[in-house]
Coordinates of N, CA and C in Angstrom, one line a residue:
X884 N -29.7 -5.2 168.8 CA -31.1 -5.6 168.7 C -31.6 -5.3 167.3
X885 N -32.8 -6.4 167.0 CA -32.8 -6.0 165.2 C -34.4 -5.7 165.9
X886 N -35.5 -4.9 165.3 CA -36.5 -5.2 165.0 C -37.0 -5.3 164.0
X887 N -37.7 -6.7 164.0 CA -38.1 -6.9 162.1 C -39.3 -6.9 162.4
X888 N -40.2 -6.9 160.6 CA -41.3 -6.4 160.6 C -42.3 -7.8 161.3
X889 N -41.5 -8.9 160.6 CA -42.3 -9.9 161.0 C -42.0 -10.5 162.4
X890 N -42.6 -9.2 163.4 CA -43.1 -9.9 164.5 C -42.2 -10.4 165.6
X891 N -40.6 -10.2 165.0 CA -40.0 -10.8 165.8 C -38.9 -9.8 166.5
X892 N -38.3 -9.8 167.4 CA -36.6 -9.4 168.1 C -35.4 -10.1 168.2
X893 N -34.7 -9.7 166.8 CA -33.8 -10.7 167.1 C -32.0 -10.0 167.7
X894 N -31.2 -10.6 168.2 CA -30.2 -10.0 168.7 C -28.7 -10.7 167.5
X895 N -28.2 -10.1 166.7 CA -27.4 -9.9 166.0 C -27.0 -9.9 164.3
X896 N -28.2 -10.6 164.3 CA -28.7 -11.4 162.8 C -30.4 -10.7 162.9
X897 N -30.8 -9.8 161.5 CA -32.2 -9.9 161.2 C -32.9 -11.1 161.2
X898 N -34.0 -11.2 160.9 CA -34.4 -12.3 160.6 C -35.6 -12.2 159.5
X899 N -35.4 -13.0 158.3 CA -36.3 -12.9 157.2 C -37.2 -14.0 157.5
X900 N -37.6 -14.8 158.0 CA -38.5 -16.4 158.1 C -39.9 -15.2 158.6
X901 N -40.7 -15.9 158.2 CA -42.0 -15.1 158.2 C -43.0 -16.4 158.6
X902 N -42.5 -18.0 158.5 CA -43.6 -18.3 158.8 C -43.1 -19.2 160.3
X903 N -43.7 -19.3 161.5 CA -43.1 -19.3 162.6 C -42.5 -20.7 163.0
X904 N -41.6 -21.2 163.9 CA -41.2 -22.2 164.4 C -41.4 -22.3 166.1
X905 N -41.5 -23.6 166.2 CA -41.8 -23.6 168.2 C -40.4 -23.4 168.6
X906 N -40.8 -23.3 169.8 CA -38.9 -22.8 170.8 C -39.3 -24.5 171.4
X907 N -38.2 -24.7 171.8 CA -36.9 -24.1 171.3 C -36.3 -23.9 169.9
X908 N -35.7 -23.1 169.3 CA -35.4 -23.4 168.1 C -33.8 -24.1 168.2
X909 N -34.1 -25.3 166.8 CA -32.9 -25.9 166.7 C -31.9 -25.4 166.4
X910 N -31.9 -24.3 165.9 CA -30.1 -23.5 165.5 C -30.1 -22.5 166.6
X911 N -30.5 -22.0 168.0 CA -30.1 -22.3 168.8 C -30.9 -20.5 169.2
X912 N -31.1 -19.6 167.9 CA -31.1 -18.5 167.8 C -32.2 -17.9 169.1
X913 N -31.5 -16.4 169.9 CA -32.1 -16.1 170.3 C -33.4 -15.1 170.1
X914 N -34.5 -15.3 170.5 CA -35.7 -14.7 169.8 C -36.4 -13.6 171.0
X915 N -37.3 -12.8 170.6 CA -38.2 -12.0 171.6 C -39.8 -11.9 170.6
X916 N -40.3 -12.5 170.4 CA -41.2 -12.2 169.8 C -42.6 -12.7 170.2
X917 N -43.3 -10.8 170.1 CA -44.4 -10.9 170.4 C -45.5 -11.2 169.2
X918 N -45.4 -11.6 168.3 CA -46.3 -12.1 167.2 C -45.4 -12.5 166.0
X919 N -44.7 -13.3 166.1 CA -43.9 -14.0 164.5 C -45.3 -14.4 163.8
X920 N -45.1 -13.7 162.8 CA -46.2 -14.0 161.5 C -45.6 -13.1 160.2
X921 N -46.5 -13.3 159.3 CA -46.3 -12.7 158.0 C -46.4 -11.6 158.0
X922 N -46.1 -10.5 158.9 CA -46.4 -9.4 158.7 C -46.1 -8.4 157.5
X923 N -47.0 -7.8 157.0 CA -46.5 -6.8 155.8 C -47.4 -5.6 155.7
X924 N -46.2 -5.0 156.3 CA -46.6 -3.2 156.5 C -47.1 -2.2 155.2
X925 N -46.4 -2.8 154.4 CA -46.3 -2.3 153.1 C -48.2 -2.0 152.7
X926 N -48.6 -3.5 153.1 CA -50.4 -3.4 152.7 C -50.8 -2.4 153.7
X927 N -50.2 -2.4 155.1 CA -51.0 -1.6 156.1 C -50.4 -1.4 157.5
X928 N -50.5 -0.6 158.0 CA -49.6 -0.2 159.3 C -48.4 0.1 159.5
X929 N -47.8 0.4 160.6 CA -46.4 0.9 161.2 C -45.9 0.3 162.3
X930 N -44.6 0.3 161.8 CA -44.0 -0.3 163.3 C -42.6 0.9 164.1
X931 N -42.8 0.4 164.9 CA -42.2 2.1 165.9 C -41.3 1.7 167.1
X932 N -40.1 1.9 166.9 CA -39.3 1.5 168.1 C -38.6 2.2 168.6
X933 N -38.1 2.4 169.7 CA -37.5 3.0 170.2 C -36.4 2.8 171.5
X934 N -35.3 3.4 172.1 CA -34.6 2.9 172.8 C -34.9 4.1 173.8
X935 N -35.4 3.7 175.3 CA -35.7 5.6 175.8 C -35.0 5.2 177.6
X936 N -34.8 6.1 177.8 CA -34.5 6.6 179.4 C -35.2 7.8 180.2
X937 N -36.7 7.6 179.3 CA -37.5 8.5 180.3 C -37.8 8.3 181.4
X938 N -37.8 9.4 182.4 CA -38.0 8.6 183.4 C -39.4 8.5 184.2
X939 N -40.5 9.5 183.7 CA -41.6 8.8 183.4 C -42.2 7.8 183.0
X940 N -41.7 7.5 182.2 CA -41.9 5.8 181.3 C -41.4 4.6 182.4
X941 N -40.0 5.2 182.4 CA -39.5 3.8 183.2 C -40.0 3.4 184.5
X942 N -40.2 4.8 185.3 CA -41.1 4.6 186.6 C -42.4 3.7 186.8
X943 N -43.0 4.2 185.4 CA -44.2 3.5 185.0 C -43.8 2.1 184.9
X944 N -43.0 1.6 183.9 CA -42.7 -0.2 184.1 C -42.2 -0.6 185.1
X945 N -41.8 0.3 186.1 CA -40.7 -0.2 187.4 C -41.9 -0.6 188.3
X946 N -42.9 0.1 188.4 CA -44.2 0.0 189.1 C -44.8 -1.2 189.1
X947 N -44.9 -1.7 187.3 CA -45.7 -3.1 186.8 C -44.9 -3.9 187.6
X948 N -43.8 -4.1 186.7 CA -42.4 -5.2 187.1 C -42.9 -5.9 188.5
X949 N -42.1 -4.3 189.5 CA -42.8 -5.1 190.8 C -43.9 -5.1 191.1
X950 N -44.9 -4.9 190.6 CA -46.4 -5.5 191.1 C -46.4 -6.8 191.1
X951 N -45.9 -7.1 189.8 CA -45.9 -8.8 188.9 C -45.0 -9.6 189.6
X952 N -43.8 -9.2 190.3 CA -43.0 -9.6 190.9 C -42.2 -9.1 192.0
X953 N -43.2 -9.0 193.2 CA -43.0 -8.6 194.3 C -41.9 -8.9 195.0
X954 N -41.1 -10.3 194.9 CA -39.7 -10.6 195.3 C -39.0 -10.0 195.1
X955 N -38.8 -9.1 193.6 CA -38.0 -8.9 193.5 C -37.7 -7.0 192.9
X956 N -37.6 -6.6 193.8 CA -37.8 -5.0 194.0 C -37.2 -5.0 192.4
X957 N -38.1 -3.8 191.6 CA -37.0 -3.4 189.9 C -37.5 -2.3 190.4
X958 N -36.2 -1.3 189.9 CA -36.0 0.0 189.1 C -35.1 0.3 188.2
X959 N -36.8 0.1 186.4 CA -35.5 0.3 185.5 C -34.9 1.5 184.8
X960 N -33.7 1.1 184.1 CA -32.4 2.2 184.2 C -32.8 2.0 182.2
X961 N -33.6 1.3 181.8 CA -33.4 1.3 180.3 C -34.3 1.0 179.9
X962 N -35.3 1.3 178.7 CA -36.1 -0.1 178.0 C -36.2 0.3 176.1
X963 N -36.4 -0.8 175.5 CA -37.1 -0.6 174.3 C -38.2 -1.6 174.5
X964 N -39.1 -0.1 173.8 CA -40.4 -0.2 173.3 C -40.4 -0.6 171.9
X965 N -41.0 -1.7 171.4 CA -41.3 -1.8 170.2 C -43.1 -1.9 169.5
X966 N -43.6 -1.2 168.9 CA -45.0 -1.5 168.8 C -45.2 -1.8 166.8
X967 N -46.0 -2.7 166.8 CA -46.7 -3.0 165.6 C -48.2 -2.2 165.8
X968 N -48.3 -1.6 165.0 CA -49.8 -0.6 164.9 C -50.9 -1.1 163.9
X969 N -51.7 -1.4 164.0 CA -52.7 -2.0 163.3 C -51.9 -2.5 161.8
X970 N -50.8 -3.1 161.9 CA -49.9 -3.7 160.9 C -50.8 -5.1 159.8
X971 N -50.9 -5.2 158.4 CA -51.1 -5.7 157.8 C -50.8 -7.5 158.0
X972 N -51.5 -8.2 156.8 CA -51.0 -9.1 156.3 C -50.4 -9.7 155.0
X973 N -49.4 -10.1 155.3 CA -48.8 -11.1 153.5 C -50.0 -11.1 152.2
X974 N -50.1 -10.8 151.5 CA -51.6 -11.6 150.6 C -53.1 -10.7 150.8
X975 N -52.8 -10.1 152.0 CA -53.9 -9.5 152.4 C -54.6 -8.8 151.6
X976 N -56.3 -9.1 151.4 CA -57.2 -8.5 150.5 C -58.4 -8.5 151.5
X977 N -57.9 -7.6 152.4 CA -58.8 -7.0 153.6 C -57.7 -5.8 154.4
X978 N -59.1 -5.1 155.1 CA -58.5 -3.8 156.1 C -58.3 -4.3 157.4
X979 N -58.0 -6.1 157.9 CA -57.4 -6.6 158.9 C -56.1 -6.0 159.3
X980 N -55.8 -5.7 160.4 CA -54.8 -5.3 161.5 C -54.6 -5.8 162.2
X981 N -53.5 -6.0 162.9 CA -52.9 -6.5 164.3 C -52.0 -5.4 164.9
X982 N -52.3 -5.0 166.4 CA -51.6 -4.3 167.4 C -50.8 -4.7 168.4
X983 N -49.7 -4.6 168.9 CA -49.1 -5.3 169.2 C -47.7 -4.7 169.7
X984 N -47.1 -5.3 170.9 CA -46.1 -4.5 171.7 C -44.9 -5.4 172.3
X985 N -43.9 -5.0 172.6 CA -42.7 -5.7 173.0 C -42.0 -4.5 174.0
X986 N -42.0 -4.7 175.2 CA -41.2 -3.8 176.0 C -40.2 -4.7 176.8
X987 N -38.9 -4.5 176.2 CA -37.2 -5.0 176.9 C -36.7 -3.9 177.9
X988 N -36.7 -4.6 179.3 CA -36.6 -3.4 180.2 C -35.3 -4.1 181.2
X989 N -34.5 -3.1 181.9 CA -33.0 -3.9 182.5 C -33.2 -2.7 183.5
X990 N -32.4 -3.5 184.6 CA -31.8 -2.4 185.5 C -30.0 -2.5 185.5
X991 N -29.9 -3.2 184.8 CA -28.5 -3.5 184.7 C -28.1 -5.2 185.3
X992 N -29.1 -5.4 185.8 CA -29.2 -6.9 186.8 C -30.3 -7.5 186.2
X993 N -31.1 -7.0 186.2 CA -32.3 -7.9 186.2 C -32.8 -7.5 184.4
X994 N -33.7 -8.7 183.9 CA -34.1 -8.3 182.7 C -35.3 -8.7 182.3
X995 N -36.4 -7.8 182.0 CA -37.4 -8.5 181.6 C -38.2 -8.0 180.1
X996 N -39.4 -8.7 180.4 CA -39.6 -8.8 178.6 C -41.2 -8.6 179.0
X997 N -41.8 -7.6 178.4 CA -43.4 -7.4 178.7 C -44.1 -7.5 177.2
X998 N -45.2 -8.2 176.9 CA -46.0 -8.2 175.8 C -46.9 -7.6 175.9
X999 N -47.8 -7.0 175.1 CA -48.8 -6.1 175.2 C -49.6 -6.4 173.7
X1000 N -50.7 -6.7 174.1 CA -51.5 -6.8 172.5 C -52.5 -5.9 173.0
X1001 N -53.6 -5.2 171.7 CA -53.7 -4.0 172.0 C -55.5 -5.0 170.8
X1002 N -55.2 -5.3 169.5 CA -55.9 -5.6 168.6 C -55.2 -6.9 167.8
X1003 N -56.0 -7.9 167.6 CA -55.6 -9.1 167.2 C -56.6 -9.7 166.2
X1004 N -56.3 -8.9 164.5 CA -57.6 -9.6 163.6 C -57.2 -10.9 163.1
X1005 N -55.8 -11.0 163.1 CA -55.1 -12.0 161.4 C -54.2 -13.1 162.6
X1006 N -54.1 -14.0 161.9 CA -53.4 -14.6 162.4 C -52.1 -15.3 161.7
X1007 N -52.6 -15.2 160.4 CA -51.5 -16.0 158.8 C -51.4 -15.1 158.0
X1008 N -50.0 -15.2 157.2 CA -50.4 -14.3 155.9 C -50.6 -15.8 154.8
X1009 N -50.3 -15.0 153.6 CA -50.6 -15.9 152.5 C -49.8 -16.4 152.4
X1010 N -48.1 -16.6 152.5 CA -47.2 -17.2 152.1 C -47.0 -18.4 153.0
X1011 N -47.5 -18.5 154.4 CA -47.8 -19.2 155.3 C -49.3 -19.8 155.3
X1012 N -50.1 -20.6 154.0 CA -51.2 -21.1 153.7 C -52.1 -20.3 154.2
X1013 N -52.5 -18.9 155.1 CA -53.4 -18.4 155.3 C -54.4 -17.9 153.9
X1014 N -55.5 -17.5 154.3 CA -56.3 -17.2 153.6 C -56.5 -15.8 153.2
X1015 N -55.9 -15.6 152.2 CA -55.8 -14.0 152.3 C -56.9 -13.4 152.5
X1016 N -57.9 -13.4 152.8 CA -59.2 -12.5 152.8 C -59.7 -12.7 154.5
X1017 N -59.6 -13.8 155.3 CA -59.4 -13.9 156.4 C -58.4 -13.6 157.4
X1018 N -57.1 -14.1 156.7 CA -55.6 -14.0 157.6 C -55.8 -14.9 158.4
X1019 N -56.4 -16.3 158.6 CA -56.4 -17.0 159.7 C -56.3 -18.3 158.7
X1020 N -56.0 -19.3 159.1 CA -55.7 -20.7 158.7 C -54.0 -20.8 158.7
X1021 N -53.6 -21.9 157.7 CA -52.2 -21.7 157.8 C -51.5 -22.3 159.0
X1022 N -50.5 -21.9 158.9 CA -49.2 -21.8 160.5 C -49.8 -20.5 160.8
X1023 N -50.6 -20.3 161.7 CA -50.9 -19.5 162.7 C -49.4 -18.9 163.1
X1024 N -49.6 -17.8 164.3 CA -48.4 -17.0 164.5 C -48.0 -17.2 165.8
X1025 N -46.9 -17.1 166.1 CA -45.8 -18.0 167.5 C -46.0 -16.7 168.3
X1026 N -46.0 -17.0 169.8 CA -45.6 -15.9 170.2 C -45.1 -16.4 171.9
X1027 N -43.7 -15.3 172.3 CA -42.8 -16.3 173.1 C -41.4 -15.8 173.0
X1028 N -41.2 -16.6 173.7 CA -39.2 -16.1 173.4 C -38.2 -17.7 173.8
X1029 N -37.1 -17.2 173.4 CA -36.2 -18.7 173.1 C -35.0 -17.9 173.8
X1030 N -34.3 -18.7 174.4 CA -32.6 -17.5 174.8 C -31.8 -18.1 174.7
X1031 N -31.9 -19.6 173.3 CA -30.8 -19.9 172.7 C -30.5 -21.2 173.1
X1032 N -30.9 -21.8 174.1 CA -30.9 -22.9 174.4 C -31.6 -23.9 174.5
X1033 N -31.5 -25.2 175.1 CA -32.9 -26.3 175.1 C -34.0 -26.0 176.3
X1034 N -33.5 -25.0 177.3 CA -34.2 -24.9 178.3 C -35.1 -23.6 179.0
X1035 N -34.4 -22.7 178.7 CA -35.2 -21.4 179.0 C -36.0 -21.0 177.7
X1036 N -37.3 -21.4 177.5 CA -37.5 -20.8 176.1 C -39.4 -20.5 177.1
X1037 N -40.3 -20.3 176.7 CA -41.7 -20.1 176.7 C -42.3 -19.8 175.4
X1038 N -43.3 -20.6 175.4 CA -44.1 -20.7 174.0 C -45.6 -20.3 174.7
X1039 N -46.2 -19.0 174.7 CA -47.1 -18.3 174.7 C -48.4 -19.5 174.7
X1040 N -49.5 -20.2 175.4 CA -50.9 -21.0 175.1 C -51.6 -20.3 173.9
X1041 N -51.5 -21.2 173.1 CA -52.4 -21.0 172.0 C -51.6 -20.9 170.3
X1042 N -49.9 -20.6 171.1 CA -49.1 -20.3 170.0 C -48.9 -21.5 168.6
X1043 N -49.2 -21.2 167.5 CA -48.9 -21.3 166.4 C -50.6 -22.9 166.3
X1044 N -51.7 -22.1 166.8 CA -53.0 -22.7 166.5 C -54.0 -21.4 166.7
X1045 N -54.9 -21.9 166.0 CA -56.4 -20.8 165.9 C -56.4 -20.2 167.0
X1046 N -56.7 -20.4 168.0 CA -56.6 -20.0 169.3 C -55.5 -18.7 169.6
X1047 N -54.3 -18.2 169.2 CA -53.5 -17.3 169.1 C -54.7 -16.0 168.7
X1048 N -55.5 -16.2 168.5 CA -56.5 -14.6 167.7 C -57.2 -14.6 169.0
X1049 N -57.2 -15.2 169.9 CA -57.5 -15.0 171.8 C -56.5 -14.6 172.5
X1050 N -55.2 -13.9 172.2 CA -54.0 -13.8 173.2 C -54.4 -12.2 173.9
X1051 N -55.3 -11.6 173.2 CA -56.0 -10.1 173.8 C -56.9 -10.6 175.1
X1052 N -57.0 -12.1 175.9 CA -57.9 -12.1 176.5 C -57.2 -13.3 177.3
X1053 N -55.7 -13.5 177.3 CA -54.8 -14.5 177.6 C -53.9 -13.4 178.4
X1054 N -53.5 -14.3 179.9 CA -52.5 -13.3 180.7 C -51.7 -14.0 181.3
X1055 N -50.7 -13.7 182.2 CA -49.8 -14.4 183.1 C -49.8 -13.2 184.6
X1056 N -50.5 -12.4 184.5 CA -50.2 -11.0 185.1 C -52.0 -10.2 185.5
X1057 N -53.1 -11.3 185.0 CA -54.1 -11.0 184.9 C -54.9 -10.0 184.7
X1058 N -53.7 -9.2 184.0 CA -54.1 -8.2 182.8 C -54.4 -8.5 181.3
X1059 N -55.5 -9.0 180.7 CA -55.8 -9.7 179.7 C -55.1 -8.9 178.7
X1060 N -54.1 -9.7 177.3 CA -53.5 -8.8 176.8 C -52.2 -8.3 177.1
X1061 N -51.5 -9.3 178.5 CA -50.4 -8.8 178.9 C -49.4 -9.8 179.4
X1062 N -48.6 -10.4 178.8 CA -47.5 -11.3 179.6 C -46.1 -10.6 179.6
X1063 N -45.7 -11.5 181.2 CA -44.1 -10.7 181.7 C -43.3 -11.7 182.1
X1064 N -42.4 -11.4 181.6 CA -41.5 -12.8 181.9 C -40.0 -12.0 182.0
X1065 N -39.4 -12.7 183.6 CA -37.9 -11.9 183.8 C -37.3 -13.5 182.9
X1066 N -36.1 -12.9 182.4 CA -35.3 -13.6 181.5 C -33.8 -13.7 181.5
X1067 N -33.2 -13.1 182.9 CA -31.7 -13.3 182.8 C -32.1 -14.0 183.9
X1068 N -33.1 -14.3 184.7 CA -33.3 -15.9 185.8 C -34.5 -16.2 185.2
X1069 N -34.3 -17.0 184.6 CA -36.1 -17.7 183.8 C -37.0 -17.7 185.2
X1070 N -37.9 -16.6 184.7 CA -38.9 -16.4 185.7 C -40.7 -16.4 184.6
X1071 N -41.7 -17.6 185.3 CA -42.5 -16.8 184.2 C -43.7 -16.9 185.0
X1072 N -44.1 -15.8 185.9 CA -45.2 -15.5 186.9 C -46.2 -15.8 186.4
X1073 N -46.9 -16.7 187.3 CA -48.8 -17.0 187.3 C -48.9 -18.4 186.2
X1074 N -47.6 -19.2 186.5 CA -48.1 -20.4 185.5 C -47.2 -21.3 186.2
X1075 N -48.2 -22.4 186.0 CA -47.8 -23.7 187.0 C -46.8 -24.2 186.4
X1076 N -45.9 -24.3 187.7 CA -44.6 -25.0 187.5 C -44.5 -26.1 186.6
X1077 N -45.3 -26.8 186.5 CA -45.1 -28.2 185.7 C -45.3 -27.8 184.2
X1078 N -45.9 -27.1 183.9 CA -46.2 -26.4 182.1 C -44.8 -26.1 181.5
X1079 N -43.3 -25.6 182.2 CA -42.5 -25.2 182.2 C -41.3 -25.8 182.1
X1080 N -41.3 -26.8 180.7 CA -40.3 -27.6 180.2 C -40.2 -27.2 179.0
X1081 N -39.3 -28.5 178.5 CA -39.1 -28.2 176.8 C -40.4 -28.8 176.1
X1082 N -41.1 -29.4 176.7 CA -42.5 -29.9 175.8 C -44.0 -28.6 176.1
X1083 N -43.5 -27.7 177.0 CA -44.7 -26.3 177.4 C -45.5 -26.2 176.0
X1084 N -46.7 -26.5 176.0 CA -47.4 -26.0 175.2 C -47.4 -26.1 173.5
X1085 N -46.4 -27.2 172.9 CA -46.3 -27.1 171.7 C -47.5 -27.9 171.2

């Protein structure tokens, strides 16, 4: 697992592209990303990851999991946590932040992926036509996951348009602020079957 600054999870290859693409992506790469954008830490914030087997913690996601998905009993055995903390932008000539979370959690069978946004100012950096003094305009920021193919992918409502600086008030789990999606059986709770092609939301 890589975590890069800009927003994304990638599994074997970093990833340097900073300004976002819709899923599916055409070179096939698999993605986990809770805000692909320009992020740049360097102007402001931290990013914090970790791999843990507390079992406080995990109890606590075991609890969500199956709330959100009552079929299917979880108790997880692993997770990484990855958080972006009031993290900068590209260009940025403002005290704009974005907060933001990625929790990969397994029981060894099952696997899921939880998003968590916390604070949502910027949406673009500058190298991506954003406005540096706003962070919005531009290629807006993707958010979603891809798992390499033409068919299991989810592109988050609102991803990579103005509307993405609303995902603190956007759910699947009707926790505003929170989408869960199991991912070794493409599962994506609280959204209508028919949204759920390769044309979902682009």
């Amino acid at each position: 697992l890589q975590v890069n600054n800009n927003g994304v999870i990638s599994f074997d290859e970093p990833v340097k592209q900073y300004t976002p693409d819709p899923f599916p992506l055409v070179d096939g790469r698999p993605f986990v990303t809770p805000f692909w954008a320009d992020v740049d830490n360097v102007l402001g914030g931290d990013i914090f990851y970790r791999q843990t087997t507390d079992p406080a913690l995990l109890e606590d996601i075991s609890q969500h999991i199956t709330q959100y998905f009552p079929k299917s009993p979880f108790t997880a055995t692993w997770a990484l946590v990855a958080t972006w903390d009031h993290v900068a932008y590209y260009g940025s000539t403002s005290d704009k932040g974005n907060t933001f979370q990625a929790v990969l959690t397994t029981d060894s069978k099952m696997f899921y992926i939880i998003f968590n946004y916390g604070d949502i100012q910027w949406t673009t950096g500058a190298a991506s036509d954003g406005d540096a003094e706003t962070g919005l305009g531009g290629t807006p920021a993707h958010a979603g996951f891809n798992s390499g193919d033409d068919t299991n992918f989810y592109n988050i409502p609102g991803s990579q348009t103005d509307a993405i600086i609303n995902i603190t008030t956007t759910s699947n789990v009707k926790v505003p602020g929170r989408w869960v999606f199991r991912v070794d059986d493409f599962q994506v709770t609280g959204v209508d079957p028919l949204q759920l092609n390769n044309n979902c939301w682009l």
